[in-house]
Coordinates of C-alpha atoms in Angstrom, one line a residue:
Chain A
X1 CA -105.1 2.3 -70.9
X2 CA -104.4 0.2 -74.0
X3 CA -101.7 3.4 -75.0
X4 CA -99.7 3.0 -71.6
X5 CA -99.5 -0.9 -72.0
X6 CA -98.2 -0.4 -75.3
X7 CA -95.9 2.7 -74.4
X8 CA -94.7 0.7 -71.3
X9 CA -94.0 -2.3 -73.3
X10 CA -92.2 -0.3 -76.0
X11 CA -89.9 1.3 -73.3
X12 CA -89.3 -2.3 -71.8
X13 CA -88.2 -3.4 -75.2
X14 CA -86.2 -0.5 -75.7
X15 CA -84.2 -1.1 -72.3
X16 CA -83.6 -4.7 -73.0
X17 CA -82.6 -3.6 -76.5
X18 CA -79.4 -1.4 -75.3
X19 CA -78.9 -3.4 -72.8
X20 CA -78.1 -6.5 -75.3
X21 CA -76.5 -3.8 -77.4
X22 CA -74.2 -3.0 -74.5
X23 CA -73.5 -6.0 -73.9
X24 CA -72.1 -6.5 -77.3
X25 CA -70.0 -4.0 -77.5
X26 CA -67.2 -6.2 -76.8
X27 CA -67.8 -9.2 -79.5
X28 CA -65.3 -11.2 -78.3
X29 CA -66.4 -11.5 -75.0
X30 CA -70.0 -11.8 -75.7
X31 CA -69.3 -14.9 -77.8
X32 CA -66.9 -16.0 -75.7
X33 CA -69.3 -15.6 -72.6
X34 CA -71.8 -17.4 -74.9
X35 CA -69.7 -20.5 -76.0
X36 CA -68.4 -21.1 -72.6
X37 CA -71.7 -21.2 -70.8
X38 CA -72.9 -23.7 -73.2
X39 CA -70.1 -26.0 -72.4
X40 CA -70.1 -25.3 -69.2
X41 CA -73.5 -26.4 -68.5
X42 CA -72.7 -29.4 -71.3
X43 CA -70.2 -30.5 -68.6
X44 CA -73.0 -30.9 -65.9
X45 CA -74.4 -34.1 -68.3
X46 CA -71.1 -36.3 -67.4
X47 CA -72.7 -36.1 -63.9
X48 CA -75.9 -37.4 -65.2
X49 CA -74.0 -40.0 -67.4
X50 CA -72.2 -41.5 -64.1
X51 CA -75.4 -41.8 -62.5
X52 CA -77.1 -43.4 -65.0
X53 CA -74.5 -46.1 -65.7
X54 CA -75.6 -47.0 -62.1
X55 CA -79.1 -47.0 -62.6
X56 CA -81.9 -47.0 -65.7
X57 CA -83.7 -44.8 -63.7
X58 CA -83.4 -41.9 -61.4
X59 CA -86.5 -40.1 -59.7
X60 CA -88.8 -41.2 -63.0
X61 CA -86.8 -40.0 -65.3
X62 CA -84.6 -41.9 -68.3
X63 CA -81.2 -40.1 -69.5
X64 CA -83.8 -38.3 -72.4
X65 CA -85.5 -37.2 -70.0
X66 CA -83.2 -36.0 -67.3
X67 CA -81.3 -33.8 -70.2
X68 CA -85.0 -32.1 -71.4
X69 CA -85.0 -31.2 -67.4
X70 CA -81.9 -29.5 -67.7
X71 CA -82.5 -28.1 -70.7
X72 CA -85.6 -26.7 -69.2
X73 CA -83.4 -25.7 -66.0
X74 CA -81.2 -23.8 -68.1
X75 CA -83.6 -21.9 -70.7
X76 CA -85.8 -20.6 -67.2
X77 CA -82.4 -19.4 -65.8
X78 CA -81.3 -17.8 -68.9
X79 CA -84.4 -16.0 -70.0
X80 CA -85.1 -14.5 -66.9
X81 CA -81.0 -13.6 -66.5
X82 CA -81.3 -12.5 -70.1
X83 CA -84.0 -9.9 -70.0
X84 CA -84.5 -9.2 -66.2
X85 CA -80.9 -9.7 -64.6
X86 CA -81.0 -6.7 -62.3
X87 CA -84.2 -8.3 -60.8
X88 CA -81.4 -10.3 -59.2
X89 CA -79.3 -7.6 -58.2
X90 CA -83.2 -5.7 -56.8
X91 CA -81.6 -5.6 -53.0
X92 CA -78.5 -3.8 -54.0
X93 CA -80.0 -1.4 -56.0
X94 CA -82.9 -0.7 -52.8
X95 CA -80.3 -0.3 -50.2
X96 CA -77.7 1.7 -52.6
X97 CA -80.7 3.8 -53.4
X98 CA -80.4 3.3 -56.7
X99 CA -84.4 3.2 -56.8
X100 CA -84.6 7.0 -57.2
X101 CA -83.3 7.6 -60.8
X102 CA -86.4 4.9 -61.8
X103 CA -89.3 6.8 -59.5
X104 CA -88.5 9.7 -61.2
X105 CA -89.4 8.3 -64.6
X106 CA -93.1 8.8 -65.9
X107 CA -93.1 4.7 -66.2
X108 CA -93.8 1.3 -64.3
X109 CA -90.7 1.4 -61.6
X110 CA -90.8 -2.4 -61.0
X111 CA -90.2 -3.0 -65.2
X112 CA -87.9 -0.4 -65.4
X113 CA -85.7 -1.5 -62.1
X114 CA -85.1 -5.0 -63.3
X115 CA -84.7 -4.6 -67.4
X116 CA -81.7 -2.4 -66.7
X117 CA -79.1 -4.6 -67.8
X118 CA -79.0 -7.7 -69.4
X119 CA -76.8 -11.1 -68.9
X120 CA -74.4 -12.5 -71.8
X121 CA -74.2 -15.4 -70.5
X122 CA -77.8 -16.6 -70.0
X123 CA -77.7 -16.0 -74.0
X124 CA -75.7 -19.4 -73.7
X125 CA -78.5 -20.7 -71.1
X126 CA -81.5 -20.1 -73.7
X127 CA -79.6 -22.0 -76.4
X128 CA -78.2 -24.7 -74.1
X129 CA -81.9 -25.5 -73.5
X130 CA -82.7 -25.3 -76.8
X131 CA -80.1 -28.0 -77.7
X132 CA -81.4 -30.5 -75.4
X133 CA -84.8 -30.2 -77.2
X134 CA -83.1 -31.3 -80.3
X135 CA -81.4 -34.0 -78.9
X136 CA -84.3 -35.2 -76.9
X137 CA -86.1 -35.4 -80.4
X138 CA -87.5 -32.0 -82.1
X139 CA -91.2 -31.7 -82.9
X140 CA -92.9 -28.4 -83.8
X141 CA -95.4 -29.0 -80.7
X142 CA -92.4 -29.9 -78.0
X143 CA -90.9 -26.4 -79.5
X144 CA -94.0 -24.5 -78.8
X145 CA -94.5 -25.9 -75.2
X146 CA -90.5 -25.7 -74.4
X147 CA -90.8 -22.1 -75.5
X148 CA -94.2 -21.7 -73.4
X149 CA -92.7 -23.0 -70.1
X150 CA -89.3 -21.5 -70.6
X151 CA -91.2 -18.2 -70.4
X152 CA -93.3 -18.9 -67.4
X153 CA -90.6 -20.8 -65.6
X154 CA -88.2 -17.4 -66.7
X155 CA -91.4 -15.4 -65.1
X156 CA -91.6 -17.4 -61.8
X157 CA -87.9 -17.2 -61.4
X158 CA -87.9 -13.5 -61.9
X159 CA -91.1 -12.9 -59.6
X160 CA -89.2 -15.1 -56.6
X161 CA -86.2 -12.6 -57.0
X162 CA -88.6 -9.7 -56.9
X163 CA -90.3 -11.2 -53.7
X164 CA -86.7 -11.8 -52.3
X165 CA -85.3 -8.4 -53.5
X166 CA -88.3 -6.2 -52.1
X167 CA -87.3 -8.0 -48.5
X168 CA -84.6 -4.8 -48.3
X169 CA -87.4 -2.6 -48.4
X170 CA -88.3 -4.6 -44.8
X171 CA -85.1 -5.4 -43.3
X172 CA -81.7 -4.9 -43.8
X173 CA -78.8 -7.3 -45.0
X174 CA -81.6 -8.5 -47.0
X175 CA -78.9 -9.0 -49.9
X176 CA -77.6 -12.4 -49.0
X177 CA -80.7 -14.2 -48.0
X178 CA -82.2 -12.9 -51.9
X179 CA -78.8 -14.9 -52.9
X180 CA -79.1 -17.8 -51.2
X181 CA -83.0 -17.8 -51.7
X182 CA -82.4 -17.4 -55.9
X183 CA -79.9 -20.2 -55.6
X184 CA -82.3 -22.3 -53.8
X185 CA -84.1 -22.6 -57.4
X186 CA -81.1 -23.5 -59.5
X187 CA -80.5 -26.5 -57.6
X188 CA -83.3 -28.0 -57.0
X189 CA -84.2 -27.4 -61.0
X190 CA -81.6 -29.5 -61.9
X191 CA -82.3 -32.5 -59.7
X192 CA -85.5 -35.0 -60.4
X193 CA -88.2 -33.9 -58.3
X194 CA -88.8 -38.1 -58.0
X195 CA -85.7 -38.3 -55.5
X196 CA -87.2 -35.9 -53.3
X197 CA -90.3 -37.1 -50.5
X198 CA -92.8 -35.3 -48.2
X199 CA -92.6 -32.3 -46.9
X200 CA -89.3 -30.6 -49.2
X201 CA -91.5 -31.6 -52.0
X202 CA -94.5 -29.7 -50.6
X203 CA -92.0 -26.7 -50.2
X204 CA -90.9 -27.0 -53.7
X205 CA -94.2 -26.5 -55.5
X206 CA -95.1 -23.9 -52.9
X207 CA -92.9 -21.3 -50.6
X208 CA -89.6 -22.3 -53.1
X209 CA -91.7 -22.7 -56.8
X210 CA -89.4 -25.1 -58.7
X211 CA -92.3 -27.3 -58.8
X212 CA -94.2 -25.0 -60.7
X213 CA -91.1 -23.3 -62.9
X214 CA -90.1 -26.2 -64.1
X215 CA -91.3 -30.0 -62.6
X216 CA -94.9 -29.7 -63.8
X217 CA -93.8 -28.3 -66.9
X218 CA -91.7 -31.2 -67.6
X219 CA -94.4 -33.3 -67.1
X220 CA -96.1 -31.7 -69.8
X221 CA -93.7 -32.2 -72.2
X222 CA -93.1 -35.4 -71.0
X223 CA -96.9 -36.2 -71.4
X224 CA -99.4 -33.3 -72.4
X225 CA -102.3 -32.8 -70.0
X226 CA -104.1 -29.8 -70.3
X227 CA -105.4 -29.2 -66.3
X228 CA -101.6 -29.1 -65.5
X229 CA -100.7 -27.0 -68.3
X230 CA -103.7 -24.2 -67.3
X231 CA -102.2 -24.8 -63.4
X232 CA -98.5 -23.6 -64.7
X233 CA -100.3 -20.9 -66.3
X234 CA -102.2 -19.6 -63.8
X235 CA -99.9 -20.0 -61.2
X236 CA -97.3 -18.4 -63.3
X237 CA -100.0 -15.4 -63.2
X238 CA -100.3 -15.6 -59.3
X239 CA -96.5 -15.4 -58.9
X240 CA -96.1 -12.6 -60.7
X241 CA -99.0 -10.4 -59.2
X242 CA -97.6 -11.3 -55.4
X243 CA -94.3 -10.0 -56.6
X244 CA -95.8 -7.1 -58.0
X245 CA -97.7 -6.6 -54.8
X246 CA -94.8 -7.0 -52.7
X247 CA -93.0 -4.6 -54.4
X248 CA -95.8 -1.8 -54.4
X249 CA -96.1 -2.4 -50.6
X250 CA -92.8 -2.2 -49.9
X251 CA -91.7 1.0 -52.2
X252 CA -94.2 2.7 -49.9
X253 CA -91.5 2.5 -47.0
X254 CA -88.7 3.4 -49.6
X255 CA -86.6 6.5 -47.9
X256 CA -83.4 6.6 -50.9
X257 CA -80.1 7.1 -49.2
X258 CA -77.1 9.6 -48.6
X259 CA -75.3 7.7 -51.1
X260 CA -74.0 9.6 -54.2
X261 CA -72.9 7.6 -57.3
X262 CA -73.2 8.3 -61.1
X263 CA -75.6 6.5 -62.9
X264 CA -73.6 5.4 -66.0
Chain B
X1 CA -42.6 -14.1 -45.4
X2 CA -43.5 -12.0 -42.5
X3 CA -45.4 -9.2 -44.6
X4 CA -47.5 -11.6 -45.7
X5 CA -48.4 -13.2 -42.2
X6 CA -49.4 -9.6 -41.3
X7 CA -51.7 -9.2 -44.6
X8 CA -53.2 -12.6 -43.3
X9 CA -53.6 -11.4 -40.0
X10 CA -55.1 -8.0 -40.7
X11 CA -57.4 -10.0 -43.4
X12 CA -58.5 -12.5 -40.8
X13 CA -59.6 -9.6 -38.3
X14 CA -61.2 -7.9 -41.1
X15 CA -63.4 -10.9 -42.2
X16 CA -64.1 -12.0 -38.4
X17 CA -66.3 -9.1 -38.6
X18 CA -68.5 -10.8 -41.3
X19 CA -68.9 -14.5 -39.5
X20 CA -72.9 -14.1 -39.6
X21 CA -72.6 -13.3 -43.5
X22 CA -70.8 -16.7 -44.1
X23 CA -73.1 -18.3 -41.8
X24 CA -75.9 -17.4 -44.1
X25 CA -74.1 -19.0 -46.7
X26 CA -74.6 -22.2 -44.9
X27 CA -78.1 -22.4 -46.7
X28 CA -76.6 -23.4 -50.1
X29 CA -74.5 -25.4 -48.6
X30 CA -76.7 -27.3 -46.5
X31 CA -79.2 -27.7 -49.7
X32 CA -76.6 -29.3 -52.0
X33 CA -75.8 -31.8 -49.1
X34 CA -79.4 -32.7 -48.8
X35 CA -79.7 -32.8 -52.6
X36 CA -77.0 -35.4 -52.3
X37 CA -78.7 -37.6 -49.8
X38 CA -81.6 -37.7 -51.4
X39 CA -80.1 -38.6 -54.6
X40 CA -78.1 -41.7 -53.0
X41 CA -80.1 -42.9 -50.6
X42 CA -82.2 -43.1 -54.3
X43 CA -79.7 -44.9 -56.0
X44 CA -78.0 -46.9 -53.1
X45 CA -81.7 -48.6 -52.9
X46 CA -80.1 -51.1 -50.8
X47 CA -77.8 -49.4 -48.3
X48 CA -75.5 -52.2 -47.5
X49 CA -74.6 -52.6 -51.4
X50 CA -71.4 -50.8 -52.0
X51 CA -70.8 -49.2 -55.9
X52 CA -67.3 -49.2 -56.9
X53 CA -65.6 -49.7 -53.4
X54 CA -68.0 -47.2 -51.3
X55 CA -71.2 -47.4 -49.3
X56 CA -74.1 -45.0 -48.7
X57 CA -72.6 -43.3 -45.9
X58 CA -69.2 -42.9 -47.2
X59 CA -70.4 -41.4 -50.6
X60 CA -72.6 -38.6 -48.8
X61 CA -69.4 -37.9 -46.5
X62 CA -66.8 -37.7 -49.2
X63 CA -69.6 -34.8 -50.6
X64 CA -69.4 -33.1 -47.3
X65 CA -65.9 -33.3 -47.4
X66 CA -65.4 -31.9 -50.8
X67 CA -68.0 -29.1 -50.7
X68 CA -66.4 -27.9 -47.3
X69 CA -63.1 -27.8 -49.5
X70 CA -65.0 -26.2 -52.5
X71 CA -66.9 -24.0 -50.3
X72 CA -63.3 -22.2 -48.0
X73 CA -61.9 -21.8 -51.4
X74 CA -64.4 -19.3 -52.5
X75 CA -62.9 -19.2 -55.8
X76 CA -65.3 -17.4 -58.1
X77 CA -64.7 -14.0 -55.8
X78 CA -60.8 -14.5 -55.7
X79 CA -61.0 -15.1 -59.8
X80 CA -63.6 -11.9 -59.8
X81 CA -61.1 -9.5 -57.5
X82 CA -57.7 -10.6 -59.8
X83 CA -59.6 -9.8 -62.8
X84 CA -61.3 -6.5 -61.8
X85 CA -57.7 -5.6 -60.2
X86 CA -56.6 -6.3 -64.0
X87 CA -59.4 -4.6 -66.2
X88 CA -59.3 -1.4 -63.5
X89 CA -55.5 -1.2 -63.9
X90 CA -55.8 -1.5 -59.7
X91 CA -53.3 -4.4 -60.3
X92 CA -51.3 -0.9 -60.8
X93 CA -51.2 0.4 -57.5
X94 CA -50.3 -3.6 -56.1
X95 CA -47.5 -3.5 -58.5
X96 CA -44.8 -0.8 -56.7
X97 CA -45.7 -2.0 -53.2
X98 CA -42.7 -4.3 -51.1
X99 CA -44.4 -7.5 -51.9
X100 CA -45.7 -9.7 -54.6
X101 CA -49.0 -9.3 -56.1
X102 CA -49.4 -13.3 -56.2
X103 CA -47.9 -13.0 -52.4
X104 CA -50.5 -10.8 -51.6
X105 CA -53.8 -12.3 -53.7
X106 CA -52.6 -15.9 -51.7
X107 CA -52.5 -14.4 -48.2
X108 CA -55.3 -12.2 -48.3
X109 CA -57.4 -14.8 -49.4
X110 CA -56.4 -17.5 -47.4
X111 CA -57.3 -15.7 -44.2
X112 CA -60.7 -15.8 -46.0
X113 CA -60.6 -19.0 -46.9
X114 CA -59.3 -20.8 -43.7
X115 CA -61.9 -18.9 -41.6
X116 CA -64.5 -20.1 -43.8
X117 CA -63.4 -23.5 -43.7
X118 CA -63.5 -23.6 -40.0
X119 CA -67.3 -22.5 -39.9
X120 CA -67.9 -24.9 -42.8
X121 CA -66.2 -28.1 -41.5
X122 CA -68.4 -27.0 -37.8
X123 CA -71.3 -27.4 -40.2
X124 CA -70.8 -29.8 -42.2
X125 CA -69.6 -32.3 -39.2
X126 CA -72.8 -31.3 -37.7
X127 CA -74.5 -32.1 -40.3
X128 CA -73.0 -35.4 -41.5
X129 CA -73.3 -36.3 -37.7
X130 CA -77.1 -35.5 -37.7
X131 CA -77.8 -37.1 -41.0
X132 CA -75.7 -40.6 -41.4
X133 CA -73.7 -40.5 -37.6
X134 CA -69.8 -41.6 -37.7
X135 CA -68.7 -43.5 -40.3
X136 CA -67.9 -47.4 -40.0
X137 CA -64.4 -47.8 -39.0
X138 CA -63.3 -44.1 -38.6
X139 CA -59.9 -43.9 -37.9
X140 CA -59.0 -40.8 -35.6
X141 CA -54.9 -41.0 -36.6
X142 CA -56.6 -39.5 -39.9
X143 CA -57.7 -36.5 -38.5
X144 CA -54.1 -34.0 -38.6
X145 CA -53.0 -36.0 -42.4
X146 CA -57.0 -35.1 -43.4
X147 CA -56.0 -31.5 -42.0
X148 CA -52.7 -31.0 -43.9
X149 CA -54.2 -32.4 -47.2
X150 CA -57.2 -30.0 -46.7
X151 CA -55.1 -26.6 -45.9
X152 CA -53.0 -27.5 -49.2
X153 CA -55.6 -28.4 -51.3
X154 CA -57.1 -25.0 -50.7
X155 CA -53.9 -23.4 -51.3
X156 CA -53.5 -25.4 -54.1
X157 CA -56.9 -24.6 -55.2
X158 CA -56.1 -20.6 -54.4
X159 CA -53.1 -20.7 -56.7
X160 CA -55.0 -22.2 -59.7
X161 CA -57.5 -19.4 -59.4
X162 CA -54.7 -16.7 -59.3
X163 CA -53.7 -18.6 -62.5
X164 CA -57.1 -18.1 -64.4
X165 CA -57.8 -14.4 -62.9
X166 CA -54.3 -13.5 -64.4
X167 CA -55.3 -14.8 -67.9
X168 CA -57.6 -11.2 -67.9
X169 CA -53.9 -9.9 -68.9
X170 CA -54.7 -11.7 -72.5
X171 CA -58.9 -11.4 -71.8
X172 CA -61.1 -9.1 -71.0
X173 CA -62.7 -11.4 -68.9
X174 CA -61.0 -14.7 -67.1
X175 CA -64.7 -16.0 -66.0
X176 CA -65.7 -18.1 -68.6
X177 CA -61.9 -20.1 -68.0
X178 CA -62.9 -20.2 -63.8
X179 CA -66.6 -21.6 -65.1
X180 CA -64.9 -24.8 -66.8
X181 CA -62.5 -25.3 -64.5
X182 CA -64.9 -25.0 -61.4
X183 CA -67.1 -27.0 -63.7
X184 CA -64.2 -29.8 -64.2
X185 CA -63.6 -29.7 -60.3
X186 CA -67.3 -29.6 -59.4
X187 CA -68.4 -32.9 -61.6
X188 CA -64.7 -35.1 -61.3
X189 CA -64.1 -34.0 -57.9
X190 CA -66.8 -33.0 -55.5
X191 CA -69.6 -35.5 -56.8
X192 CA -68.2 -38.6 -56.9
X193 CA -64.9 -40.6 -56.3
X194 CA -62.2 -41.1 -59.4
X195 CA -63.1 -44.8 -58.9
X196 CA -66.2 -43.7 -60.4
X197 CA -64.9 -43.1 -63.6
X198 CA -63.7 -45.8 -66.7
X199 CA -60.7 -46.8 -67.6
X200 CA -58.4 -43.6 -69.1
X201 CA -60.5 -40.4 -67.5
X202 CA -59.8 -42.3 -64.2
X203 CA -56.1 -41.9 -65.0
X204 CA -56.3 -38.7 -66.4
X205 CA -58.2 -37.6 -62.9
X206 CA -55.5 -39.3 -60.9
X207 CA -52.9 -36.5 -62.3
X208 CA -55.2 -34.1 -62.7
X209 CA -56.2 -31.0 -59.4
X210 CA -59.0 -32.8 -59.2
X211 CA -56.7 -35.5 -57.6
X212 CA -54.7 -33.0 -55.1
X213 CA -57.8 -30.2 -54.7
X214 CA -60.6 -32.3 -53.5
X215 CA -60.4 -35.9 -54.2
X216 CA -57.6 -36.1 -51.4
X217 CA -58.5 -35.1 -48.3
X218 CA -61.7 -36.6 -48.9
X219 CA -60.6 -40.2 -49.8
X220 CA -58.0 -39.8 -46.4
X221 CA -61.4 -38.8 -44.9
X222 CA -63.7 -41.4 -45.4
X223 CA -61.7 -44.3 -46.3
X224 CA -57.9 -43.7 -45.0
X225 CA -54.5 -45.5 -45.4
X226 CA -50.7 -44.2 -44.7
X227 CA -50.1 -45.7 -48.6
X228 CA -52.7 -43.2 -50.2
X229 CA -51.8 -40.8 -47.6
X230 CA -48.2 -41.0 -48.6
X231 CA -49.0 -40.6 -52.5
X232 CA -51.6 -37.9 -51.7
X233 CA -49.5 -35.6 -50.0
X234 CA -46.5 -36.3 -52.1
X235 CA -48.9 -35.5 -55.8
X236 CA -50.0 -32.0 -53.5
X237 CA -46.5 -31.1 -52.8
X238 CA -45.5 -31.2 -56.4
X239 CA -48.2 -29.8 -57.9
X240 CA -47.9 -26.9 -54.7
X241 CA -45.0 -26.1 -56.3
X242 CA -45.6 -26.4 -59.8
X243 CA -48.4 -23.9 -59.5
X244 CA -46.7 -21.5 -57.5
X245 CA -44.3 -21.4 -60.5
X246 CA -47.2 -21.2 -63.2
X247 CA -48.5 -18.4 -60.9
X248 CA -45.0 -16.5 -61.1
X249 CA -44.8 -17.2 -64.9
X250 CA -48.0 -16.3 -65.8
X251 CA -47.6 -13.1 -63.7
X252 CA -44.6 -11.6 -65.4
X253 CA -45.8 -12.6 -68.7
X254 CA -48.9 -10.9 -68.3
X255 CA -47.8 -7.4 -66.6
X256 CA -45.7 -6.9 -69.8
X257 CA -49.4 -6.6 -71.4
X258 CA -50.4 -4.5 -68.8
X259 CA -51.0 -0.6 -70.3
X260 CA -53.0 1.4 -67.6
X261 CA -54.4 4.8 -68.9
X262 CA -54.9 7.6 -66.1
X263 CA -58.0 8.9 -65.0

């Protein structure tokens, strides 16, 4: 048991390895991809600066705290773009029957389906996030907890697009609701959950899980509190065993296509 | 000019066939407008204040406006095609045809672009409507100058985008140059009003496509007058111009570049 966790691992690595290594093939656009995400996300603060010339304080949040939100917002988006980008493309690659060349591998078909290719631009997500740690003041222990939630967030984000994804197994033109649905968490992440009242707020720490990728967590680095810490982490767990779930349930109905493409 | 009204025409029919896709698309769209409420019915805590010249209701409608205009131009796809077209060498087989590439890229996508900016204005009128009602002191001569300002700053927007997809001539990829300038676009123009802004970015903004693209037909929108009508259309006139000319210069700079292997 212990041997196929660590084979399966070891082949995950290996996929997002090339896939990085693909990816860089073409330095110049890989940096370039890089640089240009990280100002392009920078650009996003003048918003935040506008607002805040109107008021001290939006949603609960001061202007520190706003920017560790983003940079939370970002580092979730890029880490699970980074290492699990075709979880986001999961629909396409059910309805193309693309799903075949993966069943017939003697490994997990959900880990090897969605750490097939890898994003250079979320690179510039992870360090964006990173930056806003420094800026909102570095300590060792924020580091640790940014890095923590940026990895559960990433998880959660990446088990909502598996749950979205599998819907092609169900139904068809499946492909734009998974879209719209991954979207859904991008924008909300980036607003103050503090603006929003009632029953959207239920929604977001529930059916939509920005709540849980990335509100609670800022509370925690806001102010530590172990009960909500555990919650993220158990949640986080939860998440990713429904997708899992999903997925297995749905792959049952999985029929391929007529469709033939090379698998480059 | 014909050839190209035939190209938008066969494009329009084409993309009628997709209506309930774009309707889908409505759920972003309807998100960021309720993001927006929310977040200035929060900062307008009282909603009779006004913050540099606007109230509550005419800030969430000059969003609705400018994400109806963001949303028809559908610019990260346009950017997308010109650059693929570019890095496939497909560009080649646009390039011996009886018309011009940038001809073709504007008409194409404008069928795209006007159909989705019917369904969108439906939508977003609906849901300005449902949300905030009519605003104070609408003035219905607007309505056919708010029309004419929108349909060029969408073409204006359109030729822009051509712009940046051709820079894949030079680049492998134009994306990252689309990402700051939707980026620029997005934060000066859809979010708030140049009056927003101090002293020399607002007078950079007022000569800048954030002016003609969005800020326009939105400020003619919520708060119009035939003097900023006059010096809105006027700034979208010359910069339709200039950037058909950019478009044209880039173009024949670029296919110089161009070296497309067989295969």
């Amino acid at each position: 048991m212990l041997m196929a966790v660590k084979n399966q691992a070891r082949c995950t690595f290996l996929a997002i390895k090339y896939g990085i290594v693909k990816e860089m093939l073409n330095r110049v656009s890989f940096i370039t991809n890089i640089t240009f995400m990280i100002l392009n996300n920078a650009s996003m603060l003048i918003q935040w600066i506008v607002l805040y010339s109107l008021k001290d304080n939006i949603g609960g949040y001061t202007f520190k705290e706003i920017m560790l939100l983003w940079g939370l917002a970002a580092s979730t988006y890029g880490f699970s773009h980074a290492f699990f980008y075709s979880s986001f493309k999961l629909s396409d690659t059910i309805n193309k029957g693309k799903l075949d060349a993966f069943i017939v591998q003697p490994k997990n078909v959900l880990l090897n389906a969605i750490t097939t290719h890898v994003s250079s631009s979320a690179f510039g997500d992870l360090i964006f996030g990173y930056l806003m740690v420094f800026i909102y003041g570095f300590s060792f222990k924020l580091f640790f907890l940014f890095t923590f939630f940026t990895i559960t967030g990433g998880l959660i984000i990446v088990a909502f697009a598996i749950i979205l994804g599998s819907l092609a197994f169900f139904m068809d033109s499946s492909e734009l609701i998974a879209d719209n649905g991954n979207n859904l968490i991008v924008h909300f992440a980036t607003y103050p959950d503090g603006i929003f009242k009632g029953f959207v707020k239920l929604i977001l720490f529930t059916i939509v899980p920005v709540g849980i990728a990335n509100y609670i967590p800022l509370q925690v680095l806001i102010n530590f509190d172990i009960v909500k810490f555990l919650i993220v982490l158990s949640l986080t767990i939860f998440f990713i065993s429904l997708a899992c779930l999903i997925f297995k349930l749905g792959l049952k109905k999985y029929s391929s296509t007529n469709l033939m493409s090379a698998r480059i | 000019m014909r050839k190209y009204f035939y190209i938008f025409k066969s494009n329009l029919i084409a993309n009628l066939q997709y209506v309930s896709n774009i309707m889908i698309g409505f759920i972003t769209y309807f998100v960021i407008i309720f993001i927006f409420t929310n977040l200035w019915e929060y900062i307008y805590s009282n909603p009779d204040k006004l913050i540099n010249g606007y109230g509550l209701e005419q800030m969430i409608w000059y969003v609705i406006v400018t994400e109806i205009l963001w949303y028809a131009t559908g610019g990260r796809k346009l950017c997308n095609k010109i650059s693929n077209d570019v890095k496939s060498g497909n560009i080649a087989y646009n390039m011996n045809k009886p018309y011009s590439y940038i001809g073709y890229s504007l008409s194409s996508h404008m069928s795209e672009a006007i159909l989705r900016g019917v369904l969108y204005t439906i939508a977003g009128m609906v849901m300005g409507l449902v949300l905030l009602g009519p605003i104070k002191d609408f003035n219905l001569i607007s309505i056919p100058f708010v029309l004419i300002s929108s349909l060029l700053a969408v073409l204006i927007n359109i030729l822009l985008v051509i712009c940046i997809g051709l820079t894949a001539f030079w680049v492998e990829d134009s994306g990252p140059f689309y990402w700051i300038y939707s980026k620029v676009i997005l934060v000066f123009g859809t979010m708030f009003p140049i009056e927003y802004f101090p002293g020399i970015i607002k007078i950079i903004l007022n000569y800048s496509p954030v002016y003609v693209t969005t800020y326009g037909p939105a400020k003619l929108f919520i708060d119009f007058s035939f003097e900023s009508c006059l010096s809105i259309l006027v700034a979208q006139i010359i910069y339709l111009i200039l950037s058909v000319l950019l478009a044209s210069f880039i173009y024949r700079k670029g296919v110089r570049q161009l070296n497309v292997n067989g295969g």
